[in-house]
Tab-separated table of C-alpha atoms and ligand atoms in Angstrom:
chain	number	residue	atom	x	y	z
A	1	MET	CA	-52.870	171.859	62.105
A	2	SER	CA	-49.883	171.800	63.903
A	3	ARG	CA	-47.186	173.661	62.931
A	4	LEU	CA	-43.793	172.194	61.903
A	5	VAL	CA	-40.999	172.517	63.584
A	6	VAL	CA	-37.478	171.325	61.293
A	7	VAL	CA	-34.265	171.822	63.140
A	8	SER	CA	-31.611	170.943	61.027
A	9	ASN	CA	-27.551	171.930	61.453
A	10	ARG	CA	-27.230	174.395	58.163
A	11	ILE	CA	-30.702	175.702	57.372
A	12	GLY	CA	-31.390	177.348	53.980
A	13	ASP	CA	-33.262	179.816	52.490
A	14	PRO	CA	-36.348	178.455	50.605
A	15	ARG	CA	-36.879	181.068	48.308
A	16	LYS	CA	-33.553	181.067	46.515
A	17	PRO	CA	-33.521	178.729	43.624
A	18	SER	CA	-29.540	177.401	44.982
A	19	ALA	CA	-30.778	176.579	48.603
A	20	GLY	CA	-31.425	173.030	46.615
A	21	GLY	CA	-34.345	170.584	46.675
A	22	LEU	CA	-34.109	169.795	50.038
A	23	ALA	CA	-34.167	173.428	50.999
A	24	VAL	CA	-37.283	173.973	48.623
A	25	ALA	CA	-39.179	170.752	49.802
A	26	LEU	CA	-38.991	171.488	53.179
A	27	GLY	CA	-39.426	174.995	52.631
A	28	GLN	CA	-42.536	173.961	51.466
A	29	ALA	CA	-44.289	171.912	54.358
A	30	LEU	CA	-42.806	174.816	56.191
A	31	GLN	CA	-44.384	177.653	54.301
A	32	SER	CA	-48.065	175.345	53.961
A	33	THR	CA	-47.528	175.356	57.859
A	34	GLY	CA	-46.324	178.708	58.705
A	35	GLY	CA	-43.633	176.855	60.079
A	36	LEU	CA	-40.084	176.897	62.068
A	37	TRP	CA	-36.796	176.617	60.974
A	38	PHE	CA	-34.340	176.324	63.493
A	39	GLY	CA	-30.388	175.594	62.988
A	40	TRP	CA	-26.807	176.999	63.220
A	41	SER	CA	-26.592	180.345	61.515
A	42	GLY	CA	-23.212	179.221	60.160
A	43	LYS	CA	-21.782	182.405	62.052
A	44	VAL	CA	-18.459	181.410	64.323
A	45	VAL	CA	-17.656	183.961	67.478
A	46	GLU	CA	-14.460	183.854	67.811
A	47	GLY	CA	-13.276	183.784	71.766
A	48	GLY	CA	-16.727	183.604	72.695
A	49	THR	CA	-18.360	181.669	75.487
A	50	PRO	CA	-18.749	177.468	75.215
A	51	GLY	CA	-22.976	176.583	75.183
A	52	GLU	CA	-23.992	180.333	75.311
A	53	GLY	CA	-24.553	181.246	71.634
A	54	GLU	CA	-26.614	184.597	70.698
A	55	LEU	CA	-30.062	183.782	68.970
A	56	HIS	CA	-31.654	185.328	65.843
A	57	LEU	CA	-34.954	185.345	64.566
A	58	GLY	CA	-35.819	185.976	61.036
A	59	HIS	CA	-38.188	185.503	58.249
A	60	ALA	CA	-38.487	183.912	54.876
A	61	GLY	CA	-42.173	184.292	54.064
A	62	ARG	CA	-44.347	183.029	55.977
A	63	VAL	CA	-41.686	180.869	57.601
A	64	GLN	CA	-39.851	181.728	60.623
A	65	LEU	CA	-35.658	181.047	61.010
A	66	ALA	CA	-33.992	180.610	64.314
A	67	THR	CA	-30.310	180.372	64.362
A	68	VAL	CA	-27.794	180.307	67.025
A	69	ASP	CA	-24.410	181.026	66.669
A	70	LEU	CA	-21.401	179.032	67.619
A	71	CYS	CA	-18.122	180.251	69.405
A	72	SER	CA	-14.990	178.851	68.322
A	73	GLU	CA	-14.988	176.286	70.940
A	74	ASP	CA	-18.280	175.279	70.385
A	75	HIS	CA	-17.356	174.853	66.373
A	76	ARG	CA	-14.275	173.300	66.775
A	77	SER	CA	-15.811	170.149	69.093
A	78	TYR	CA	-19.304	169.991	68.426
A	79	TYR	CA	-19.318	170.598	63.816
A	80	LEU	CA	-15.328	169.642	63.120
A	81	GLY	CA	-14.544	167.815	66.677
A	82	TYR	CA	-17.463	164.811	67.047
A	83	SER	CA	-19.722	165.820	63.577
A	84	ASN	CA	-17.235	166.277	61.078
A	85	GLY	CA	-14.486	164.242	62.795
A	86	VAL	CA	-16.373	161.239	64.785
A	87	LEU	CA	-20.049	160.529	63.657
A	88	TRP	CA	-19.004	161.353	59.658
A	89	PRO	CA	-16.058	158.933	59.514
A	90	VAL	CA	-17.465	156.020	61.267
A	91	PHE	CA	-20.797	156.167	59.538
A	92	HIS	CA	-19.443	155.497	56.660
A	93	TYR	CA	-17.452	152.852	57.682
A	94	ARG	CA	-14.136	154.750	58.130
A	95	LEU	CA	-13.218	153.919	61.507
A	96	ASP	CA	-8.975	154.660	60.371
A	97	LEU	CA	-10.026	158.199	60.156
A	98	ALA	CA	-12.196	158.769	63.463
A	99	ASP	CA	-9.878	160.883	65.505
A	100	PHE	CA	-11.901	159.951	69.405
A	101	ASP	CA	-10.640	163.064	71.095
A	102	ALA	CA	-12.368	162.623	74.693
A	103	GLY	CA	-13.041	166.057	74.477
A	104	PHE	CA	-15.076	166.785	71.511
A	105	VAL	CA	-18.391	164.622	72.750
A	106	GLY	CA	-18.612	167.300	75.638
A	107	GLY	CA	-18.725	169.935	73.070
A	108	TYR	CA	-21.139	167.732	70.828
A	109	ARG	CA	-23.385	167.529	73.980
A	110	ARG	CA	-22.980	171.067	75.058
A	111	VAL	CA	-23.998	172.591	71.562
A	112	ASN	CA	-27.108	169.690	71.409
A	113	GLN	CA	-27.893	171.090	75.175
A	114	MET	CA	-27.477	175.000	73.896
A	115	PHE	CA	-30.217	174.208	70.997
A	116	ALA	CA	-32.490	172.190	72.948
A	117	HIS	CA	-32.757	175.142	75.496
A	118	ARG	CA	-33.245	177.883	72.576
A	119	LEU	CA	-35.978	175.948	70.607
A	120	ALA	CA	-37.869	174.952	73.899
A	121	ASN	CA	-38.549	178.952	74.044
A	122	LEU	CA	-39.818	179.041	70.799
A	123	LEU	CA	-41.872	176.027	70.619
A	124	ARG	CA	-45.852	175.232	71.554
A	125	PRO	CA	-47.454	172.612	73.015
A	126	ASP	CA	-48.864	171.088	69.441
A	127	ASP	CA	-45.853	171.685	67.589
A	128	ILE	CA	-44.671	168.658	65.217
A	129	ILE	CA	-40.736	168.164	65.337
A	130	TRP	CA	-38.704	166.869	62.507
A	131	VAL	CA	-35.165	166.747	63.263
A	132	HIS	CA	-32.559	166.181	60.905
A	133	ASP	CA	-29.018	164.039	60.239
A	134	TYR	CA	-25.929	163.060	62.604
A	135	HIS	CA	-25.398	166.411	64.374
A	136	LEU	CA	-28.669	166.551	66.244
A	137	ILE	CA	-28.603	162.435	67.430
A	138	PRO	CA	-29.226	163.947	70.992
A	139	LEU	CA	-31.353	166.613	70.234
A	140	ALA	CA	-34.628	165.187	71.137
A	141	ALA	CA	-33.005	163.525	75.220
A	142	GLU	CA	-32.320	166.583	75.595
A	143	LEU	CA	-35.667	168.526	74.879
A	144	ARG	CA	-37.160	165.175	76.567
A	145	ALA	CA	-35.898	165.959	79.389
A	146	MET	CA	-36.494	170.050	79.876
A	147	GLY	CA	-40.263	168.321	79.436
A	148	CYS	CA	-41.168	168.801	75.755
A	149	ARG	CA	-43.861	166.143	74.889
A	150	GLN	CA	-44.597	167.242	71.407
A	151	ARG	CA	-43.720	164.454	68.444
A	152	ILE	CA	-40.533	164.259	67.464
A	153	GLY	CA	-39.263	162.070	64.660
A	154	PHE	CA	-35.180	162.146	63.427
A	155	PHE	CA	-33.963	161.768	59.828
A	156	LEU	CA	-30.341	160.063	59.119
A	157	HIS	CA	-29.138	161.681	56.332
A	158	ILE	CA	-25.744	158.998	56.651
A	159	PRO	CA	-25.601	155.711	56.793
A	160	LEU	CA	-25.705	153.821	59.949
A	161	PRO	CA	-23.100	151.232	59.506
A	162	PRO	CA	-23.172	147.509	61.406
A	163	PRO	CA	-23.659	147.527	65.097
A	164	LEU	CA	-19.650	146.015	65.647
A	165	ILE	CA	-18.621	149.370	63.645
A	166	LEU	CA	-21.124	151.770	65.593
A	167	ALA	CA	-19.689	149.617	68.248
A	168	ALA	CA	-15.976	151.512	68.022
A	169	ILE	CA	-17.282	154.704	69.498
A	170	PRO	CA	-16.923	155.137	72.821
A	171	GLU	CA	-20.202	156.800	73.461
A	172	HIS	CA	-22.109	154.519	71.186
A	173	ASP	CA	-24.627	153.176	73.645
A	174	TRP	CA	-25.387	156.968	74.663
A	175	LEU	CA	-25.691	157.749	71.173
A	176	MET	CA	-28.068	154.818	69.931
A	177	ARG	CA	-30.126	155.649	73.254
A	178	SER	CA	-31.045	158.748	72.601
A	179	LEU	CA	-32.681	158.150	69.484
A	180	PHE	CA	-35.185	156.278	71.550
A	181	ALA	CA	-36.517	159.905	73.020
A	182	TYR	CA	-37.730	159.994	69.316
A	183	ASP	CA	-40.816	159.072	67.956
A	184	LEU	CA	-39.892	158.051	64.451
A	185	VAL	CA	-36.777	157.291	63.383
A	186	GLY	CA	-36.154	157.567	59.225
A	187	PHE	CA	-33.112	155.796	57.439
A	188	GLN	CA	-32.326	156.074	54.038
A	189	SER	CA	-31.955	152.442	53.005
A	190	GLN	CA	-33.710	148.857	54.129
A	191	ALA	CA	-29.607	148.117	54.643
A	192	ASP	CA	-29.186	151.109	57.593
A	193	LEU	CA	-32.472	150.039	59.248
A	194	ALA	CA	-31.520	146.163	58.769
A	195	HIS	CA	-28.458	147.916	60.773
A	196	PHE	CA	-30.499	149.709	63.317
A	197	SER	CA	-32.243	146.459	64.301
A	198	ARG	CA	-29.354	144.083	64.623
A	199	TYR	CA	-27.831	146.971	66.651
A	200	VAL	CA	-30.797	147.530	69.367
A	201	GLY	CA	-31.861	143.563	69.047
A	202	HIS	CA	-27.735	142.718	69.939
A	203	GLU	CA	-26.396	145.877	72.556
A	204	VAL	CA	-29.361	146.923	74.020
A	205	ALA	CA	-31.476	143.508	74.153
A	206	ALA	CA	-34.283	145.530	72.533
A	207	ASP	CA	-37.437	144.155	72.503
A	208	VAL	CA	-38.254	143.987	68.542
A	209	VAL	CA	-41.652	144.390	68.870
A	210	ASP	CA	-41.990	144.346	64.842
A	211	ASP	CA	-40.142	144.876	61.559
A	212	HIS	CA	-40.428	148.910	62.191
A	213	THR	CA	-41.408	148.978	66.816
A	214	PHE	CA	-38.452	148.528	68.631
A	215	ARG	CA	-39.078	148.639	72.663
A	216	ALA	CA	-36.140	149.852	75.015
A	217	PHE	CA	-34.876	151.992	78.122
A	218	GLY	CA	-39.324	152.347	78.805
A	219	MET	CA	-39.485	153.709	75.535
A	220	THR	CA	-41.357	152.680	72.103
A	221	LEU	CA	-39.732	153.990	69.107
A	222	ARG	CA	-40.904	153.614	65.380
A	223	ALA	CA	-37.776	153.023	62.200
A	224	GLN	CA	-38.445	153.370	58.989
A	225	ALA	CA	-36.635	153.172	55.682
A	226	LEU	CA	-37.897	156.504	53.639
A	227	PRO	CA	-35.169	157.026	50.377
A	228	ILE	CA	-35.097	161.255	50.195
A	229	GLY	CA	-35.675	161.885	46.366
A	230	ILE	CA	-35.353	165.052	44.240
A	231	ASP	CA	-37.723	167.776	43.177
A	232	VAL	CA	-37.727	166.071	39.518
A	233	ASP	CA	-39.955	169.081	38.373
A	234	GLU	CA	-37.875	172.346	39.909
A	235	PHE	CA	-34.414	170.384	38.886
A	236	SER	CA	-36.050	169.687	35.137
A	237	ALA	CA	-37.038	173.371	35.211
A	238	LEU	CA	-33.702	174.747	36.063
A	239	SER	CA	-32.393	172.680	32.827
A	240	ARG	CA	-34.360	175.121	31.364
A	241	SER	CA	-32.860	178.009	32.494
A	242	ARG	CA	-30.685	180.182	30.339
A	243	GLU	CA	-27.836	179.650	32.463
A	244	SER	CA	-27.972	175.842	32.140
A	245	GLN	CA	-28.586	175.810	28.647
A	246	ASP	CA	-25.629	177.771	27.702
A	247	MET	CA	-23.296	175.381	30.116
A	248	PHE	CA	-25.305	172.697	28.197
A	249	ARG	CA	-24.317	174.204	24.569
A	250	GLN	CA	-20.985	175.094	25.637
A	251	MET	CA	-19.913	172.106	26.613
A	252	ARG	CA	-21.740	170.157	22.906
A	253	LEU	CA	-19.371	172.835	21.374
A	254	GLU	CA	-16.044	172.147	22.894
A	255	TYR	CA	-16.359	167.996	22.763
A	256	ALA	CA	-18.174	168.061	20.185
A	257	ARG	CA	-15.032	165.255	19.558
A	258	ARG	CA	-15.320	163.849	22.569
A	259	ARG	CA	-17.010	161.623	24.905
A	260	LEU	CA	-17.477	163.442	28.275
A	261	LEU	CA	-17.887	161.575	31.643
A	262	LEU	CA	-18.736	163.878	34.844
A	263	GLY	CA	-18.366	162.958	38.450
A	264	VAL	CA	-19.845	165.865	40.404
A	265	GLU	CA	-19.781	165.733	44.386
A	266	ARG	CA	-18.663	167.588	47.524
A	267	LEU	CA	-14.862	166.661	48.293
A	268	ASP	CA	-15.724	163.878	50.238
A	269	TYR	CA	-13.012	160.379	51.151
A	270	SER	CA	-16.814	159.305	50.977
A	271	LYS	CA	-17.780	159.691	47.936
A	272	GLY	CA	-14.409	156.792	46.045
A	273	LEU	CA	-13.059	159.965	43.554
A	274	PRO	CA	-9.461	158.400	43.971
A	275	GLN	CA	-11.068	155.092	42.859
A	276	ARG	CA	-12.788	156.704	40.101
A	277	LEU	CA	-9.153	157.834	38.579
A	278	ARG	CA	-7.758	155.015	39.121
A	279	ALA	CA	-10.787	153.024	37.064
A	280	PHE	CA	-10.425	155.815	34.487
A	281	ARG	CA	-6.741	155.283	33.336
A	282	GLN	CA	-7.612	151.248	33.491
A	283	LEU	CA	-10.386	152.670	30.664
A	284	LEU	CA	-7.116	154.431	28.674
A	285	GLN	CA	-4.782	151.904	29.437
A	286	ASN	CA	-7.149	148.592	28.733
A	287	TYR	CA	-9.469	150.516	26.039
A	288	PRO	CA	-6.801	152.723	23.366
A	289	GLU	CA	-9.761	153.572	21.338
A	290	ASN	CA	-11.045	156.119	24.081
A	291	ILE	CA	-7.707	157.863	23.840
A	292	GLY	CA	-8.027	161.032	22.369
A	293	SER	CA	-12.074	160.950	23.124
A	294	ALA	CA	-12.747	159.467	26.806
A	295	THR	CA	-12.557	163.006	28.829
A	296	LEU	CA	-13.412	163.256	32.864
A	297	ILE	CA	-14.868	166.043	33.836
A	298	GLN	CA	-14.629	165.767	37.761
A	299	ILE	CA	-16.064	168.562	39.839
A	300	ALA	CA	-15.163	168.689	43.288
A	301	SER	CA	-16.474	171.738	45.250
A	302	PRO	CA	-14.364	172.588	47.993
A	303	SER	CA	-15.880	171.107	51.788
A	304	ARG	CA	-14.460	171.103	55.505
A	305	GLU	CA	-11.661	171.733	54.513
A	306	SER	CA	-10.226	172.205	58.258
A	307	VAL	CA	-10.416	169.065	58.717
A	308	ASP	CA	-6.907	166.834	58.074
A	309	ALA	CA	-8.131	163.763	55.868
A	310	TYR	CA	-10.031	166.018	53.399
A	311	ALA	CA	-6.787	168.167	52.937
A	312	ASN	CA	-5.664	165.009	52.446
A	313	LEU	CA	-7.819	163.828	49.694
A	314	ARG	CA	-6.842	167.211	48.261
A	315	GLN	CA	-3.690	166.746	47.737
A	316	GLU	CA	-4.103	163.154	46.280
A	317	LEU	CA	-6.772	164.068	43.548
A	318	GLU	CA	-4.675	166.894	42.197
A	319	SER	CA	-1.337	164.392	42.023
A	320	LEU	CA	-3.568	162.008	40.244
A	321	SER	CA	-5.244	164.023	38.097
A	322	GLY	CA	-1.663	165.319	37.055
A	323	ALA	CA	-0.730	161.959	36.431
A	324	ILE	CA	-2.727	160.042	34.161
A	325	ASN	CA	-2.657	164.053	32.309
A	326	GLY	CA	0.631	163.884	31.866
A	327	ASP	CA	0.469	160.200	31.251
A	328	PHE	CA	-1.655	159.976	28.257
A	329	GLY	CA	-2.269	164.106	27.137
A	330	GLU	CA	-1.508	164.927	23.965
A	331	LEU	CA	-1.884	168.874	22.911
A	332	ASP	CA	-5.174	168.803	21.803
A	333	TRP	CA	-6.869	166.385	24.725
A	334	MET	CA	-6.270	166.321	28.370
A	335	PRO	CA	-8.212	163.110	29.800
A	336	VAL	CA	-9.077	164.847	32.948
A	337	ARG	CA	-10.457	167.766	33.833
A	338	TYR	CA	-10.785	167.994	37.905
A	339	ILE	CA	-12.086	171.392	38.998
A	340	HIS	CA	-12.018	172.020	43.258
A	341	ARG	CA	-14.530	174.723	42.569
A	342	ASN	CA	-18.441	174.663	42.845
A	343	VAL	CA	-20.287	174.920	39.829
A	344	ALA	CA	-23.309	177.827	39.537
A	345	ARG	CA	-26.320	175.382	40.844
A	346	ARG	CA	-28.142	176.507	37.171
A	347	ARG	CA	-25.733	175.271	35.435
A	348	LEU	CA	-25.572	171.923	37.031
A	349	PRO	CA	-28.047	170.668	34.806
A	350	GLY	CA	-26.272	171.534	31.201
A	351	LEU	CA	-23.233	169.611	32.691
A	352	TYR	CA	-25.675	166.316	33.028
A	353	GLN	CA	-27.379	167.001	30.038
A	354	ALA	CA	-23.862	167.296	27.949
A	355	ALA	CA	-22.037	164.569	29.642
A	356	ARG	CA	-22.633	160.419	28.211
A	357	VAL	CA	-21.736	158.639	31.507
A	358	ALA	CA	-22.741	160.074	35.181
A	359	LEU	CA	-19.968	157.836	37.434
A	360	VAL	CA	-21.015	157.879	40.816
A	361	THR	CA	-19.152	155.801	42.851
A	362	PRO	CA	-18.605	156.246	46.487
A	363	LEU	CA	-17.184	153.619	48.810
A	364	ARG	CA	-20.105	154.726	50.963
A	365	ASP	CA	-23.388	157.134	50.758
A	366	GLY	CA	-26.258	157.637	52.460
A	367	MET	CA	-28.650	157.897	49.074
A	368	ASN	CA	-26.681	160.400	46.571
A	369	LEU	CA	-28.649	163.051	44.847
A	370	VAL	CA	-26.407	163.613	42.389
A	371	ALA	CA	-27.292	160.162	40.438
A	372	LYS	CA	-31.003	160.954	40.626
A	373	GLU	CA	-30.013	164.412	39.459
A	374	PHE	CA	-28.801	163.289	36.498
A	375	VAL	CA	-31.751	160.923	35.469
A	376	ALA	CA	-33.995	163.689	35.675
A	377	VAL	CA	-32.522	165.968	33.192
A	378	GLN	CA	-31.404	163.436	30.752
A	379	ASP	CA	-33.138	163.458	27.053
A	380	PRO	CA	-35.036	160.373	26.514
A	381	GLY	CA	-34.659	159.988	23.436
A	382	ASP	CA	-30.964	160.108	23.573
A	383	PRO	CA	-29.881	160.124	27.455
A	384	GLY	CA	-26.881	159.401	29.355
A	385	VAL	CA	-25.692	156.518	31.206
A	386	LEU	CA	-25.501	156.279	35.046
A	387	VAL	CA	-22.439	154.037	36.799
A	388	LEU	CA	-23.415	153.353	39.968
A	389	SER	CA	-22.101	152.538	43.184
A	390	ARG	CA	-23.572	149.503	44.910
A	391	PHE	CA	-22.976	151.353	47.902
A	392	ALA	CA	-24.578	154.065	48.008
A	393	GLY	CA	-28.089	154.425	48.930
A	394	ALA	CA	-29.711	155.418	45.755
A	395	ALA	CA	-28.601	151.555	44.291
A	396	GLU	CA	-31.816	150.016	46.225
A	397	GLN	CA	-34.113	151.914	44.263
A	398	LEU	CA	-31.573	152.289	41.080
A	399	ALA	CA	-31.413	148.564	40.114
A	400	GLU	CA	-31.090	149.954	36.280
A	401	ALA	CA	-28.387	151.892	36.929
A	402	LEU	CA	-24.783	149.964	35.618
A	403	GLN	CA	-24.139	149.276	39.266
A	404	VAL	CA	-20.636	148.962	40.337
A	405	ASN	CA	-18.115	148.156	43.288
A	406	PRO	CA	-15.904	150.583	43.857
A	407	TYR	CA	-12.912	149.204	44.724
A	408	ASP	CA	-12.723	146.725	42.177
A	409	ILE	CA	-11.240	149.317	39.878
A	410	SER	CA	-10.101	147.352	36.651
A	411	ARG	CA	-14.146	145.718	36.521
A	412	THR	CA	-15.238	149.377	37.336
A	413	ALA	CA	-12.713	150.150	34.474
A	414	GLU	CA	-14.490	147.473	32.266
A	415	THR	CA	-18.420	149.311	33.126
A	416	MET	CA	-17.045	152.366	32.065
A	417	GLN	CA	-16.465	151.002	28.796
A	418	ARG	CA	-19.634	149.140	28.536
A	419	ALA	CA	-21.282	152.442	29.400
A	420	LEU	CA	-19.314	154.197	26.468
A	421	GLN	CA	-20.876	151.670	24.097
A	422	MET	CA	-24.262	151.058	25.587
A	423	THR	CA	-26.647	151.064	22.213
A	424	GLN	CA	-29.481	153.570	22.331
A	425	PRO	CA	-32.626	151.101	23.033
A	426	GLU	CA	-30.836	149.461	25.902
A	427	ARG	CA	-30.013	153.306	27.251
A	428	GLN	CA	-33.556	154.911	27.061
A	429	GLU	CA	-34.594	151.391	28.391
A	430	ARG	CA	-33.123	151.898	31.290
A	431	HIS	CA	-33.065	155.842	31.729
A	432	GLN	CA	-36.900	155.184	31.516
A	433	ALA	CA	-36.757	153.008	34.323
A	434	LEU	CA	-35.088	154.735	36.129
A	435	LEU	CA	-37.204	158.034	35.758
A	436	ARG	CA	-40.131	156.488	36.479
A	437	ARG	CA	-38.429	155.391	39.967
A	438	ILE	CA	-37.180	159.006	41.088
A	439	ARG	CA	-40.833	160.547	39.591
A	440	GLU	CA	-42.877	158.571	41.709
A	441	GLN	CA	-41.104	158.437	45.118
A	442	ASP	CA	-39.720	162.180	44.391
A	443	VAL	CA	-38.916	164.451	47.718
A	444	HIS	CA	-42.519	165.306	48.045
A	445	TRP	CA	-43.503	161.606	48.678
A	446	TRP	CA	-40.088	161.714	50.795
A	447	CYS	CA	-41.594	164.771	52.857
A	448	GLN	CA	-45.230	163.648	53.043
A	449	GLY	CA	-44.499	160.039	53.881
A	450	PHE	CA	-42.558	161.187	56.734
A	451	LEU	CA	-44.564	163.862	58.123
A	452	ASP	CA	-47.712	160.764	57.742
A	453	ALA	CA	-46.112	158.403	59.794
A	454	LEU	CA	-44.352	161.283	62.100
A	455	VAL	CA	-47.892	162.221	63.022
A	456	GLY	CA	-49.845	159.003	62.694
A	457	PRO	CA	-50.775	156.670	65.412
A	458	ALA	CA	-48.160	156.978	68.509
A	459	ALA	CA	-45.806	154.666	69.816
A	460	GLY	CA	-46.451	154.286	72.735
B	1	GDG	C1	-25.287	164.231	52.293
B	1	GDG	C2	-25.728	162.961	52.529
B	1	GDG	C3	-27.897	161.926	50.713
B	1	GDG	C4	-22.513	168.590	44.382
B	1	GDG	N1	-21.611	169.894	43.680
B	1	GDG	C5	-21.754	171.145	43.610
B	1	GDG	C6	-23.590	170.797	43.867
B	1	GDG	N2	-23.635	169.976	44.640
B	1	GDG	C7	-24.894	169.349	45.117
B	1	GDG	C8	-25.223	168.538	44.350
B	1	GDG	C9	-26.520	167.646	44.988
B	1	GDG	C10	-25.185	167.702	46.244
B	1	GDG	O1	-24.603	168.952	46.355
B	1	GDG	C11	-24.703	166.387	47.134
B	1	GDG	O2	-25.840	165.476	47.289
B	1	GDG	P1	-25.484	164.268	48.004
B	1	GDG	O3	-27.359	163.506	48.247
B	1	GDG	O4	-24.538	164.043	46.683
B	1	GDG	O5	-24.173	164.191	48.596
B	1	GDG	P2	-24.373	165.209	50.159
B	1	GDG	O6	-23.758	166.578	50.263
B	1	GDG	O7	-22.866	163.878	50.916
B	1	GDG	O8	-25.410	164.451	51.223
B	1	GDG	C12	-26.085	162.042	51.152
B	1	GDG	C13	-27.890	164.092	51.127
B	1	GDG	O9	-26.976	164.059	52.388
B	1	GDG	C14	-29.549	164.304	51.136
B	1	GDG	O10	-30.089	163.228	52.504
B	1	GDG	O11	-28.449	161.894	49.423
B	1	GDG	O12	-25.975	160.271	51.012
B	1	GDG	O13	-24.155	162.430	52.477
B	1	GDG	O14	-27.729	167.804	45.321
B	1	GDG	O15	-25.850	168.729	43.152
B	1	GDG	N3	-23.881	172.329	43.635
B	1	GDG	C15	-23.497	172.983	43.094
B	1	GDG	N4	-22.309	173.136	42.583
B	1	GDG	C16	-21.743	172.140	42.960
B	1	GDG	O16	-20.008	172.340	42.570
B	1	GDG	N5	-24.361	174.616	43.154
């Protein structure tokens, strides 16, 4: 059997429960083939030489781990600058937040070249290579330039925007051409795949052989929409842990007379947090029966704090939640509990179970796993309600959620009210359908589906 090689910007230790479903699923696939996981070590070396990170080799069970350090200049240009200052905002439709500083792309390319060099020395001829996410788009092209002929697949975890938004990136043609060095490219949703098809059809006049096969630059690429899932059993098992149950009991006790609405995400401008807080304020204004009762717990775990847009967002959220509490709060009730800290993964299921409504209302999201985690741990007899943005990739699969346009503040408030008032039979019916879908299309289905497509017949 071929060995699986996974390449991602950050690598996780698949043996740690804190690793999360993706690391666990990839870890299982890697364990079964005695595979290799390659990526950035997470270490930034002050004053090191650009493009010359040190390689470290280690093991996690049967999985070989290979990590590379970044010097501060590479971290600045490849990670903060191009990946998170250009690709992340543009791919989330936020041209206004993109910093097209010409210097960043050089660092992005240099680090991809360095990763390719370090990785190429570790490869075997029959390896299957699976590259993850926007940090590493040109990796296969760099590997091919060095003579690597292995099967290489790429999965984009974030959305792919429509062609005219993509075309705002000065290097868009180079990036998209780089994708043709892969044998298979996976997207989260049909919408992303449609954008890709339109881009290559119009911008590079690719020969669109069929819905999944594209020919350009003398290369043929297969592309597929394959929505990522969660490990439902692993996450349900986590809900039975002592920490999770303690959390659930504590929240139920503390909020016995209240109704909890919950948001959990990294603090990121793609997640629609200010809009959500405004909609919650309208809920209190328009439906005053919620005053003294509805409580929004918003966990916004720290993320990319050295990128300016994130610091501004943090200020905006602090000021919005402070204003709502000031305007509506009472001595024994605060409407918003805004927590800018990470919550231990083992406690999350208990929090999800205590919530009557989950608010998953990103402005744009590749998939959104929080929506699926919430569904996974609800009590089927008395489940909570999922309010989901139509702009999350998950909306294509989770049609039975209450879907909203997060830019439409008053309709979102109305939907929050509808969620709070939903009858038990309707909640049960919707939850049953959602649970079935996330079970059928879980993370193992996703992982196997991608690998089967990658090792299937060559595109030529
Ligand atoms: C990218 C794409 C796509 C959140 N806060 C805490 C915490 N989390 C965990 C959640 C969930 C994960 O982080 C977040 O995953 P999402 O999918 O919601 O969002 P991104 O981080 O933006 O992920 C996204 C995903 O990649 C996978 O392809 O779905 O669209 O943007 O698992 O539970 N975990 C802990 N404490 C927190 O405070 N422990």
